[in-house]
CSV table of C-alpha atoms and ligand atoms in Angstrom, one decimal:
chain,number,residue,atom,x,y,z
A,1,MET,CA,-27.4,70.8,146.8
A,2,THR,CA,-24.2,72.6,145.5
A,3,THR,CA,-22.8,71.7,142.1
A,4,PRO,CA,-19.3,70.2,142.4
A,5,MET,CA,-16.5,72.4,141.2
A,6,LEU,CA,-15.4,71.6,137.6
A,7,PRO,CA,-11.8,70.4,137.5
A,8,VAL,CA,-8.9,72.5,136.2
A,9,LEU,CA,-7.6,70.6,133.1
A,10,ILE,CA,-3.9,70.4,132.5
A,11,ALA,CA,-2.3,69.3,129.2
A,12,GLY,CA,1.1,67.8,129.9
A,13,ALA,CA,2.5,65.9,132.9
A,14,GLY,CA,5.9,67.6,132.6
A,15,PRO,CA,7.4,69.3,135.7
A,16,VAL,CA,5.4,72.5,135.2
A,17,GLY,CA,2.1,70.8,134.7
A,18,CYS,CA,2.7,68.5,137.8
A,19,PHE,CA,3.8,71.5,139.9
A,20,ILE,CA,0.6,73.4,139.1
A,21,ALA,CA,-1.5,70.3,139.8
A,22,TYR,CA,0.2,69.9,143.1
A,23,ARG,CA,-0.4,73.5,144.2
A,24,LEU,CA,-4.0,73.5,143.1
A,25,GLY,CA,-4.7,70.0,144.5
A,26,LYS,CA,-3.1,70.9,147.8
A,27,ALA,CA,-5.5,73.8,148.1
A,28,GLY,CA,-8.5,71.6,147.5
A,29,VAL,CA,-9.1,72.3,143.8
A,30,PRO,CA,-9.9,69.2,141.6
A,31,VAL,CA,-7.4,68.8,138.8
A,32,GLN,CA,-7.2,66.4,135.8
A,33,ILE,CA,-3.8,66.0,134.0
A,34,PHE,CA,-3.6,64.6,130.5
A,35,GLU,CA,-0.3,63.3,129.3
A,36,LYS,CA,0.2,62.2,125.7
A,37,GLU,CA,2.9,59.7,126.4
A,38,ALA,CA,2.2,56.3,128.0
A,39,GLU,CA,4.4,57.1,131.0
A,40,LEU,CA,6.5,60.1,132.3
A,41,PRO,CA,9.1,60.7,129.6
A,42,TYR,CA,12.9,60.7,130.3
A,43,SER,CA,15.1,63.2,128.5
A,44,PRO,CA,18.5,64.7,129.5
A,45,ARG,CA,17.4,68.2,130.3
A,46,ALA,CA,17.1,70.4,133.4
A,47,VAL,CA,18.8,69.6,136.7
A,48,GLY,CA,19.6,72.8,138.8
A,49,TYR,CA,17.3,75.1,140.7
A,50,TYR,CA,18.3,78.6,141.8
A,51,GLY,CA,17.3,80.5,145.0
A,52,ALA,CA,14.0,82.0,143.6
A,53,THR,CA,12.8,78.5,142.7
A,54,GLN,CA,14.0,77.1,146.0
A,55,ASN,CA,11.8,79.7,147.7
A,56,VAL,CA,8.9,78.6,145.6
A,57,PHE,CA,9.5,74.9,146.6
A,58,GLN,CA,9.8,76.1,150.3
A,59,ASP,CA,6.5,78.0,150.2
A,60,ALA,CA,4.9,75.0,148.6
A,61,GLY,CA,6.2,72.7,151.4
A,62,LEU,CA,8.4,70.7,148.9
A,63,TYR,CA,11.9,72.0,149.6
A,64,GLU,CA,13.0,69.5,152.1
A,65,LEU,CA,11.7,66.6,150.1
A,66,ILE,CA,13.4,67.8,146.9
A,67,ARG,CA,16.6,68.3,148.8
A,68,SER,CA,16.5,64.9,150.4
A,69,GLU,CA,16.2,63.3,146.9
A,70,GLY,CA,18.8,65.7,145.4
A,71,PHE,CA,21.9,67.6,146.5
A,72,VAL,CA,23.2,71.1,146.7
A,73,THR,CA,26.3,72.5,145.0
A,74,THR,CA,28.1,75.7,145.6
A,75,GLY,CA,27.8,77.5,142.2
A,76,LEU,CA,29.0,78.1,138.7
A,77,CYS,CA,32.3,78.6,137.0
A,78,TRP,CA,33.6,79.4,133.5
A,79,ARG,CA,36.7,77.6,132.3
A,80,GLN,CA,38.9,77.2,129.2
A,81,LEU,CA,39.2,73.8,127.5
A,82,PRO,CA,41.0,71.1,129.5
A,83,THR,CA,44.8,71.1,129.0
A,84,PRO,CA,47.1,68.0,128.6
A,85,ASN,CA,49.0,67.1,131.8
A,86,SER,CA,52.2,65.2,132.6
A,87,GLU,CA,50.3,62.0,133.4
A,88,GLY,CA,49.0,61.8,129.8
A,89,GLY,CA,45.5,63.0,130.9
A,90,LYS,CA,43.8,66.3,130.8
A,91,SER,CA,43.4,68.8,133.7
A,92,LEU,CA,40.6,71.2,134.2
A,93,GLY,CA,41.0,74.2,132.0
A,94,ARG,CA,41.9,77.6,133.5
A,95,MET,CA,39.1,79.2,135.5
A,96,ILE,CA,38.1,82.5,133.8
A,97,ALA,CA,35.5,83.4,136.5
A,98,HIS,CA,33.4,81.8,139.2
A,99,GLN,CA,30.1,82.7,140.7
A,100,PRO,CA,29.5,81.3,144.2
A,101,LEU,CA,25.8,80.9,145.0
A,102,CYS,CA,26.4,80.5,148.7
A,103,ALA,CA,28.8,82.0,151.1
A,104,PRO,CA,32.4,80.6,151.1
A,105,GLY,CA,32.7,77.8,153.7
A,106,ASP,CA,28.9,77.4,154.0
A,107,THR,CA,28.4,73.7,154.5
A,108,VAL,CA,24.8,73.9,155.5
A,109,ARG,CA,23.5,75.8,152.5
A,110,ALA,CA,20.1,76.5,153.9
A,111,CYS,CA,17.3,77.5,151.5
A,112,PRO,CA,17.7,79.7,149.4
A,113,SER,CA,21.4,79.2,148.6
A,114,GLY,CA,23.7,77.2,146.3
A,115,LEU,CA,22.2,75.3,143.4
A,116,LEU,CA,19.7,72.6,144.3
A,117,ASN,CA,20.2,69.7,142.0
A,118,LEU,CA,17.7,67.0,141.0
A,119,ARG,CA,17.2,65.7,137.5
A,120,GLN,CA,14.1,67.0,135.8
A,121,SER,CA,12.8,63.4,135.4
A,122,GLU,CA,13.2,62.7,139.1
A,123,LEU,CA,11.6,66.1,140.0
A,124,THR,CA,8.6,65.4,137.8
A,125,LYS,CA,8.1,61.9,139.4
A,126,LEU,CA,8.2,63.6,142.8
A,127,LEU,CA,5.8,66.4,141.9
A,128,LEU,CA,3.3,64.0,140.3
A,129,ARG,CA,3.5,61.6,143.3
A,130,GLU,CA,2.9,64.6,145.7
A,131,ALA,CA,0.1,65.9,143.5
A,132,LEU,CA,-1.7,62.6,143.5
A,133,ALA,CA,-1.2,62.3,147.2
A,134,THR,CA,-3.4,65.4,147.7
A,135,GLY,CA,-6.4,63.3,146.7
A,136,ASN,CA,-7.6,66.0,144.4
A,137,VAL,CA,-5.5,65.2,141.3
A,138,SER,CA,-5.8,62.5,138.7
A,139,VAL,CA,-3.6,61.8,135.7
A,140,SER,CA,-4.4,60.0,132.4
A,141,PHE,CA,-1.5,58.7,130.3
A,142,SER,CA,-1.7,58.2,126.5
A,143,ARG,CA,-4.1,61.0,126.4
A,144,GLU,CA,-3.2,63.9,124.0
A,145,VAL,CA,-5.2,67.1,124.1
A,146,THR,CA,-6.3,67.5,120.5
A,147,SER,CA,-9.2,70.0,120.5
A,148,ILE,CA,-10.5,72.9,122.6
A,149,GLU,CA,-13.9,74.5,122.7
A,150,GLN,CA,-14.4,77.5,125.0
A,151,LYS,CA,-17.8,78.5,126.6
A,152,ASP,CA,-18.6,81.4,128.9
A,153,ASP,CA,-18.3,79.3,132.0
A,154,CYS,CA,-16.2,76.2,131.0
A,155,VAL,CA,-13.9,74.7,128.5
A,156,HIS,CA,-14.3,71.4,126.7
A,157,ILE,CA,-11.3,69.5,125.4
A,158,GLY,CA,-11.1,66.5,123.0
A,159,LEU,CA,-8.5,63.8,123.4
A,160,ASN,CA,-6.6,61.6,121.0
A,161,ASP,CA,-8.7,63.0,118.0
A,162,SER,CA,-11.4,60.7,119.2
A,163,PRO,CA,-15.1,61.9,119.3
A,164,GLU,CA,-15.7,59.6,122.3
A,165,LEU,CA,-12.9,61.1,124.4
A,166,HIS,CA,-13.8,64.6,125.8
A,167,VAL,CA,-13.8,66.3,129.2
A,168,THR,CA,-15.1,69.5,130.6
A,169,GLY,CA,-13.2,71.8,133.0
A,170,SER,CA,-13.2,75.3,134.5
A,171,TYR,CA,-9.9,76.3,132.9
A,172,LEU,CA,-7.3,74.6,130.7
A,173,VAL,CA,-3.6,75.0,131.5
A,174,GLY,CA,-1.4,74.3,128.4
A,175,ALA,CA,1.8,72.9,130.0
A,176,ASP,CA,2.5,70.8,127.0
A,177,GLY,CA,6.1,71.8,126.3
A,178,GLY,CA,7.9,73.6,123.4
A,179,LYS,CA,5.9,72.0,120.6
A,180,SER,CA,2.6,72.8,122.5
A,181,ARG,CA,-0.5,71.6,120.6
A,182,VAL,CA,-2.6,73.7,123.0
A,183,ARG,CA,-0.7,76.8,121.8
A,184,LYS,CA,-1.2,75.8,118.2
A,185,ILE,CA,-5.0,75.1,118.6
A,186,LEU,CA,-5.4,78.5,120.3
A,187,GLY,CA,-3.6,80.1,117.3
A,188,THR,CA,-1.0,81.8,119.5
A,189,PRO,CA,2.2,82.6,117.7
A,190,CYS,CA,5.5,81.9,119.5
A,191,LEU,CA,7.9,84.5,118.1
A,192,GLY,CA,11.6,84.8,118.1
A,193,HIS,CA,14.4,82.8,116.6
A,194,THR,CA,16.1,79.4,116.5
A,195,TRP,CA,19.9,79.4,117.0
A,196,PRO,CA,22.0,77.9,114.2
A,197,GLU,CA,23.8,75.5,116.5
A,198,ARG,CA,22.6,72.1,117.8
A,199,LEU,CA,23.3,70.6,121.1
A,200,ILE,CA,24.2,67.1,122.0
A,201,SER,CA,23.1,66.4,125.6
A,202,THR,CA,24.4,63.3,127.3
A,203,ASP,CA,24.3,61.7,130.7
A,204,VAL,CA,27.7,60.1,131.3
A,205,HIS,CA,29.5,58.3,134.1
A,206,LEU,CA,33.0,59.9,134.7
A,207,TYR,CA,35.8,59.5,137.2
A,208,ASN,CA,36.2,62.5,139.5
A,209,GLU,CA,39.9,63.0,139.7
A,210,VAL,CA,39.8,66.4,141.5
A,211,ASP,CA,37.2,68.6,143.2
A,212,PRO,CA,36.3,71.5,140.8
A,213,VAL,CA,34.7,73.4,143.8
A,214,TYR,CA,32.1,75.0,141.5
A,215,HIS,CA,30.5,71.9,140.0
A,216,THR,CA,28.4,73.5,137.3
A,217,MET,CA,31.1,74.3,134.7
A,218,TYR,CA,30.7,76.3,131.5
A,219,ILE,CA,33.6,75.3,129.2
A,220,MET,CA,34.4,78.0,126.7
A,221,ASP,CA,35.2,77.3,123.1
A,222,THR,CA,34.3,78.9,119.8
A,223,LYS,CA,32.7,75.7,118.4
A,224,ASN,CA,32.1,73.0,121.0
A,225,TYR,CA,31.2,75.1,124.1
A,226,THR,CA,29.9,72.9,126.8
A,227,ILE,CA,28.1,72.7,130.1
A,228,MET,CA,29.1,70.0,132.6
A,229,THR,CA,27.0,69.6,135.7
A,230,PRO,CA,26.7,66.7,138.2
A,231,LEU,CA,23.5,64.6,138.2
A,232,THR,CA,24.5,62.7,141.3
A,233,GLU,CA,26.7,64.0,144.1
A,234,PRO,CA,30.3,63.8,142.8
A,235,LYS,CA,33.0,62.4,145.2
A,236,VAL,CA,36.7,62.7,144.5
A,237,GLY,CA,38.2,59.3,143.6
A,238,GLN,CA,34.9,57.8,142.6
A,239,ARG,CA,32.8,57.6,139.4
A,240,SER,CA,29.5,59.5,139.2
A,241,LEU,CA,26.9,60.6,136.7
A,242,TRP,CA,27.3,63.9,134.9
A,243,ARG,CA,25.4,65.8,132.3
A,244,CYS,CA,27.6,66.9,129.5
A,245,THR,CA,25.9,69.2,126.9
A,246,ILE,CA,28.1,70.1,123.9
A,247,ALA,CA,27.3,72.6,121.2
A,248,ILE,CA,27.7,71.5,117.5
A,249,PRO,CA,28.5,74.4,115.2
A,250,PRO,CA,26.2,75.1,112.2
A,251,GLU,CA,28.9,74.2,109.7
A,252,ASP,CA,28.9,70.6,111.0
A,253,GLU,CA,26.7,68.9,108.5
A,254,ARG,CA,26.4,65.5,110.2
A,255,THR,CA,22.8,64.3,110.8
A,256,ASP,CA,21.4,64.0,114.3
A,257,ASP,CA,21.8,60.2,114.1
A,258,GLU,CA,25.5,60.5,113.1
A,259,LEU,CA,26.2,63.0,115.9
A,260,ALA,CA,24.6,60.6,118.4
A,261,GLN,CA,26.9,57.7,117.5
A,262,GLU,CA,29.1,56.6,120.4
A,263,ALA,CA,32.4,57.3,118.5
A,264,ALA,CA,31.3,60.9,117.6
A,265,ILE,CA,30.4,61.7,121.2
A,266,GLN,CA,33.7,60.2,122.5
A,267,ASP,CA,35.6,62.4,120.0
A,268,LEU,CA,33.9,65.5,121.5
A,269,TYR,CA,34.6,64.3,125.0
A,270,GLU,CA,38.3,64.0,124.2
A,271,GLN,CA,38.3,67.8,123.7
A,272,VAL,CA,36.0,69.0,126.5
A,273,VAL,CA,36.1,66.5,129.3
A,274,PRO,CA,39.0,66.6,131.9
A,275,GLY,CA,40.3,63.5,133.5
A,276,PRO,CA,42.7,60.6,132.9
A,277,ARG,CA,43.2,59.2,129.5
A,278,PRO,CA,42.1,56.9,127.9
A,279,LEU,CA,38.9,58.5,129.1
A,280,GLN,CA,36.5,56.0,130.6
A,281,ALA,CA,33.2,57.7,129.7
A,282,GLU,CA,30.2,55.5,129.9
A,283,ILE,CA,27.3,57.1,128.2
A,284,SER,CA,23.8,56.4,129.5
A,285,THR,CA,21.6,58.8,127.6
A,286,LYS,CA,22.1,61.1,124.6
A,287,THR,CA,19.8,63.4,122.7
A,288,VAL,CA,20.3,66.1,120.0
A,289,TYR,CA,18.4,69.4,120.5
A,290,ARG,CA,17.7,72.6,118.6
A,291,ILE,CA,17.7,75.7,120.8
A,292,HIS,CA,15.5,78.8,120.6
A,293,GLN,CA,14.7,82.2,122.0
A,294,ARG,CA,10.9,82.5,121.6
A,295,LEU,CA,7.9,83.9,123.4
A,296,VAL,CA,4.2,83.7,122.8
A,297,THR,CA,2.3,86.8,122.0
A,298,THR,CA,0.0,86.1,125.0
A,299,MET,CA,-0.2,83.4,127.7
A,300,ARG,CA,-3.9,83.7,128.0
A,301,LYS,CA,-6.8,83.1,125.6
A,302,GLY,CA,-10.1,83.1,127.5
A,303,ARG,CA,-10.2,80.1,129.8
A,304,CYS,CA,-6.9,78.7,128.4
A,305,VAL,CA,-3.6,79.7,129.9
A,306,LEU,CA,-0.1,78.7,128.9
A,307,ALA,CA,2.9,78.0,131.2
A,308,GLY,CA,6.5,76.8,130.9
A,309,ASP,CA,8.0,75.8,127.6
A,310,ALA,CA,4.6,76.0,125.9
A,311,ALA,CA,4.9,79.8,126.5
A,312,HIS,CA,8.6,80.6,126.1
A,313,LEU,CA,11.8,79.0,125.1
A,314,ASN,CA,15.4,79.9,125.9
A,315,ASN,CA,18.8,78.3,125.3
A,316,PRO,CA,19.9,76.2,128.3
A,317,TYR,CA,23.2,78.2,129.0
A,318,GLY,CA,22.3,79.6,132.4
A,319,ALA,CA,19.8,76.8,133.3
A,320,MET,CA,16.8,79.1,133.3
A,321,GLY,CA,14.1,77.3,131.2
A,322,LEU,CA,12.6,75.0,133.8
A,323,ASN,CA,13.3,77.5,136.6
A,324,THR,CA,11.2,80.1,134.7
A,325,GLY,CA,8.5,77.5,134.0
A,326,LEU,CA,8.2,76.6,137.7
A,327,LEU,CA,8.0,80.3,138.6
A,328,ASP,CA,5.2,80.6,136.0
A,329,GLY,CA,3.5,77.7,137.7
A,330,ASP,CA,3.8,79.4,141.1
A,331,ALA,CA,2.2,82.6,139.7
A,332,LEU,CA,-0.5,80.8,137.7
A,333,ALA,CA,-1.5,78.5,140.6
A,334,GLU,CA,-1.9,81.5,142.9
A,335,ALA,CA,-3.9,83.4,140.2
A,336,LEU,CA,-6.2,80.4,139.7
A,337,LEU,CA,-6.7,79.9,143.4
A,338,MET,CA,-7.7,83.6,143.8
A,339,VAL,CA,-10.2,83.3,140.9
A,340,LEU,CA,-11.7,79.9,141.9
A,341,GLN,CA,-11.7,80.1,145.6
A,342,GLU,CA,-11.9,83.8,146.4
A,343,GLY,CA,-14.1,84.9,143.6
A,344,LYS,CA,-11.6,87.4,142.3
A,345,SER,CA,-11.7,88.7,138.7
A,346,GLU,CA,-10.4,86.6,135.8
A,347,GLU,CA,-8.5,89.7,134.8
A,348,LEU,CA,-5.8,88.2,137.1
A,349,LEU,CA,-5.1,85.7,134.3
A,350,THR,CA,-4.3,88.5,131.9
A,351,ILE,CA,-2.1,90.1,134.5
A,352,TYR,CA,-0.3,86.7,134.9
A,353,SER,CA,0.3,86.7,131.2
A,354,ASP,CA,1.5,90.3,131.0
A,355,GLU,CA,3.8,89.9,134.0
A,356,ARG,CA,5.4,86.6,133.0
A,357,ARG,CA,5.9,87.8,129.4
A,358,ARG,CA,7.6,90.9,130.9
A,359,VAL,CA,9.9,88.7,133.0
A,360,TYR,CA,10.9,86.8,129.9
A,361,GLN,CA,11.5,89.9,127.8
A,362,LYS,CA,13.4,91.9,130.5
A,363,PHE,CA,15.3,89.2,132.3
A,364,VAL,CA,15.3,85.6,130.9
A,365,ASP,CA,15.8,86.3,127.2
A,366,PRO,CA,18.7,88.9,127.6
A,367,THR,CA,20.4,86.9,130.4
A,368,THR,CA,20.4,83.5,128.6
A,369,THR,CA,21.4,85.2,125.3
A,370,ALA,CA,24.4,86.9,126.9
A,371,ASN,CA,25.3,83.6,128.7
A,372,LYS,CA,25.4,81.7,125.5
A,373,LEU,CA,27.3,84.3,123.5
A,374,ARG,CA,29.9,84.7,126.3
A,375,LEU,CA,30.6,81.0,126.0
A,376,HIS,CA,31.7,81.1,122.4
A,377,SER,CA,33.6,84.3,122.7
A,378,PRO,CA,36.6,83.9,120.2
A,379,ASN,CA,39.2,84.7,122.9
A,380,ALA,CA,38.4,83.4,126.4
A,381,GLU,CA,41.5,85.2,127.9
A,382,ALA,CA,40.4,88.5,126.6
A,383,ALA,CA,36.8,87.9,127.5
A,384,ALA,CA,37.8,87.8,131.2
A,385,ALA,CA,38.8,91.5,130.9
A,386,ASP,CA,36.5,92.7,128.2
A,387,ASP,CA,33.1,91.2,129.3
A,388,GLU,CA,31.7,93.3,132.2
A,389,TYR,CA,30.1,90.2,133.8
A,390,PHE,CA,33.4,88.4,133.9
A,391,ARG,CA,35.2,91.5,135.0
A,392,THR,CA,32.8,92.0,137.9
A,393,LEU,CA,33.3,88.3,138.9
A,394,GLN,CA,37.1,88.8,139.2
A,395,ASN,CA,36.5,90.2,142.7
A,396,PRO,CA,33.4,88.2,143.9
A,397,THR,CA,32.9,90.0,147.3
A,398,PRO,CA,29.6,89.3,149.1
A,399,GLU,CA,28.4,92.8,148.0
A,400,VAL,CA,29.3,92.0,144.3
A,401,LEU,CA,27.5,88.7,144.5
A,402,ALA,CA,24.5,90.1,146.2
A,403,GLU,CA,24.2,92.8,143.4
A,404,LEU,CA,24.4,90.1,140.7
A,405,ALA,CA,21.9,87.9,142.5
A,406,LYS,CA,19.3,90.8,142.8
A,407,PRO,CA,17.4,90.3,139.6
A,408,TYR,CA,17.3,86.5,140.2
A,409,PHE,CA,15.4,87.2,143.4
A,410,GLU,CA,13.6,90.5,142.6
A,411,ILE,CA,12.5,90.1,139.0
A,412,TRP,CA,12.2,86.4,138.3
A,413,ARG,CA,9.4,85.5,140.7
A,414,THR,CA,5.9,87.1,140.3
A,415,ASP,CA,3.9,88.0,143.4
A,416,MET,CA,0.3,87.6,142.1
A,417,ARG,CA,-1.2,88.7,145.4
A,418,ALA,CA,0.8,92.0,145.4
A,419,LEU,CA,-0.4,92.6,141.8
A,420,ALA,CA,-4.0,91.8,142.6
A,421,GLU,CA,-3.7,94.6,145.3
A,422,LYS,CA,-1.9,97.0,142.9
A,423,PHE,CA,-4.7,96.6,140.3
A,424,GLY,CA,-7.4,96.8,142.9
A,425,LEU,CA,-8.7,93.2,142.2
B,1,FAD,C1,19.8,70.2,127.0
B,1,FAD,C2,18.9,71.0,127.9
B,1,FAD,C3,19.3,71.3,129.2
B,1,FAD,C4,18.4,72.0,130.0
B,1,FAD,N1,18.9,72.3,131.3
B,1,FAD,C5,18.1,73.1,132.0
B,1,FAD,C6,18.5,73.5,133.4
B,1,FAD,O1,19.5,73.1,133.9
B,1,FAD,N2,17.7,74.3,134.1
B,1,FAD,C7,16.5,74.7,133.6
B,1,FAD,O2,15.8,75.5,134.4
B,1,FAD,N3,16.0,74.4,132.4
B,1,FAD,C8,16.8,73.6,131.6
B,1,FAD,N4,16.3,73.2,130.4
B,1,FAD,C9,15.0,73.5,130.0
B,1,FAD,C10,13.9,72.6,130.6
B,1,FAD,O3,14.2,71.2,130.2
B,1,FAD,C11,12.5,72.9,130.1
B,1,FAD,O4,12.3,74.3,130.3
B,1,FAD,C12,11.4,72.1,130.8
B,1,FAD,O5,11.4,70.8,130.2
B,1,FAD,C13,10.0,72.7,130.6
B,1,FAD,O6,9.1,71.9,131.3
B,1,FAD,P1,7.6,71.9,130.8
B,1,FAD,O7,6.8,71.1,131.9
B,1,FAD,O8,7.1,73.2,130.5
B,1,FAD,O9,7.6,71.1,129.4
B,1,FAD,P2,8.1,69.6,129.1
B,1,FAD,O10,9.1,69.1,130.1
B,1,FAD,O11,8.4,69.6,127.7
B,1,FAD,O12,6.7,68.7,129.4
B,1,FAD,C14,5.6,68.8,128.5
B,1,FAD,C15,4.8,67.5,128.7
B,1,FAD,O13,3.6,67.6,127.9
B,1,FAD,C16,3.4,66.4,127.2
B,1,FAD,N5,2.5,66.8,126.0
B,1,FAD,C17,2.9,67.4,124.9
B,1,FAD,N6,1.9,67.7,124.1
B,1,FAD,C18,0.8,67.3,124.8
B,1,FAD,C19,-0.7,67.3,124.5
B,1,FAD,N7,-1.2,67.9,123.4
B,1,FAD,N8,-1.5,66.7,125.4
B,1,FAD,C20,-1.0,66.2,126.6
B,1,FAD,N9,0.3,66.1,126.8
B,1,FAD,C21,1.2,66.7,126.0
B,1,FAD,C22,4.8,65.9,126.8
B,1,FAD,O14,4.8,64.6,126.5
B,1,FAD,C23,5.5,66.3,128.1
B,1,FAD,O15,5.4,65.2,129.1
B,1,FAD,C24,17.1,72.4,129.5
B,1,FAD,C25,16.7,72.1,128.3
B,1,FAD,C26,17.6,71.4,127.4
B,1,FAD,C27,17.1,71.0,126.0
């Protein structure tokens, strides 16, 4: 009689944990997810997925499903603050640069192109549903991973600080977010810095007066620089749901609670949101965040591996956090499958850690840092000429765009099978 395979344990039913569970479950590996909250949490965070992540969804057999629940937009633009118009409202600010993510006039936007949009909370529900449907994945809510004991051939975890609640698995994936308890238990430092600004992130219903063409808009300002991006497909002449994330400068001494007051948010909207006045902005969700640039010293300790925000954090200007986490998930699932099903060396988990840390250091960290700094450049007009990125985008020919897109396709995703071959594993 063969002994049944021990499950892979996953801390955290966030999007990264659920994606890894789906990939493993689909390949026949038993998985148990433990989520500390009583249900999947909602918070106004990620929404857009770039080409590399679309390819990962495609390879996992999920692209069409995600697209059918979401929608695709054409790309990004950078604008100055909205300006008063003759009707007493505010028009979209001058466009400093735009970065199409699909060819002009492309109405099909086949994978991988454009920005695929689906709210993180909806994506997580979809991923968990599909993971459970594999028949190999289970999820336990109100279960926090609180202790870890590693053996040569397995890992024991304790839950809810209760001596009665413990489980044994083959490996533990810490996909438990930025405040990762798994990371802390493992004693892995997460080094870097926290930016002095805070962000107030809101979901808000707004009237769509005009078509901005590039729907993900970075609005430049020295203090209250902003990202506006649609959460549901926007139609001109109708109201729809938008994510509006506004920076709060360090000198603003209001508490988080004061900032989250309706009147305080409406004051900020007055400056940064275009449209008729009085602005009819109906807020549905609001959260104040701190933002960081941080990376763990290793993503692997023995049989425990970290992925997503548990391993690295970046500011959200450029929308790269969850994309990077899902690309971690893609690489880690492949590495675990090679170890568990093909008998390959566990050394692959160290290679996973080294490669994903390198991707953060060489690509995600510098790109998101530059994206953020560019947005609060003291003179938006001058930035269009001074900043090489903006200067390049003044003439966005297909060749220029392909060159800019290169690292997003060539560096961001990690091919674990190619690495296994390279290292002779
Ligand atoms: C304002 C804002 C906007 C953003 N926009 C974008 C964007 O457009 N694109 C993008 O790519 N990224 C974006 N991000 C980043 C993105 O939200 C994160 O990268 C993403 O949430 C990471 O997913 P995760 O699964 O790693 O962690 P999380 O989403 O944090 O999930 C972790 C889960 O683990 C659970 N948990 C915690 N501790 C334990 C424990 N000990 N045991 C069991 N469960 C536990 C938590 O309850 C949670 O459900 C944004 C972030 C912010 C703040």
